[in-house]
Amino acid sequence: MLADKAFKGYENTCENWVLSVTALSGAFNGTTRTYFDGMNPEDGKSLRPVSLLQLCRIGVIIYDWFDIPWLKNYYNFGFDHFNTSWRKIGIWGLIDCLLGNAGPFASGDWILPDLTLQGSIKLNSHLHTFPNTYYFSYATKRTSKVMGITVPSGILGIHPLLFIRILQMSLWRHPPDVPPPYKGYRDEDWWDNDGALNTISMTHPRFPVEHPSQLVVKDSDCQPFLPGIWYYKIVEGDHILFIVNRERAGVQFDLIYDSIFERCRKHAFRKNPTMPNHII
């Protein structure tokens, strides 16, 4: 957005204002989990009539339509600007929302279509890796190979809410009667996962064009770091490891964040100033 001059009244912005980007379990290339939950693999945009996502969509619409103050104070989905309260749209407005003609899900501009492989490819077609910015990424994985078969790596180390998801995603098969989302697609590339995202999706932007990248085992192996390259590590952990639950991650949580700050302090710097108020 800085590179695209997206901020009205600030036409002097540029991509060099961002020194470094660090991604933790980032959904760069989408996730096959969206298809298990109800997105159509045919187009990556529409919902199957009977699915978990369809049930959630209907529940959210009805929840907002009833507009019960104490419930909204407990949890608000943030859809107030759509004016879907029964006081404003009545019963016919509710029906219109449920049919997908109005409301927060009518435009297709919500997170699940963007998290399909097709949606991510569309978003990535406008994404750039800039030559003066440092890029670091941590991809999580909670699967392993047993006799050539991808399975969850243990039981005790995986959050109960994610174990079934990890198993599901490790068994993913793209429907044979549906065109693959990109040229060269293979199911096995998408089997490693952390229960929410596929590991291949989290390393760096890959589709439709793969951005420059390098796998990091030890930081010392690839120093000095260079801008314009996605340096990525594969971390053994499920999706809740260092995203949500610090107590559960324990020491590993601290080590990861300490390493991020240490790396940025020591290895991400510019010889020439790039901010407008620093230019002499």
Coordinates of C-alpha atoms in Angstrom, one line a residue, residues 117 129 266:
L117 CA -5.8 -21.7 -3.3
T129 CA 8.8 -8.8 -2.9
K266 CA 21.9 -7.2 14.0

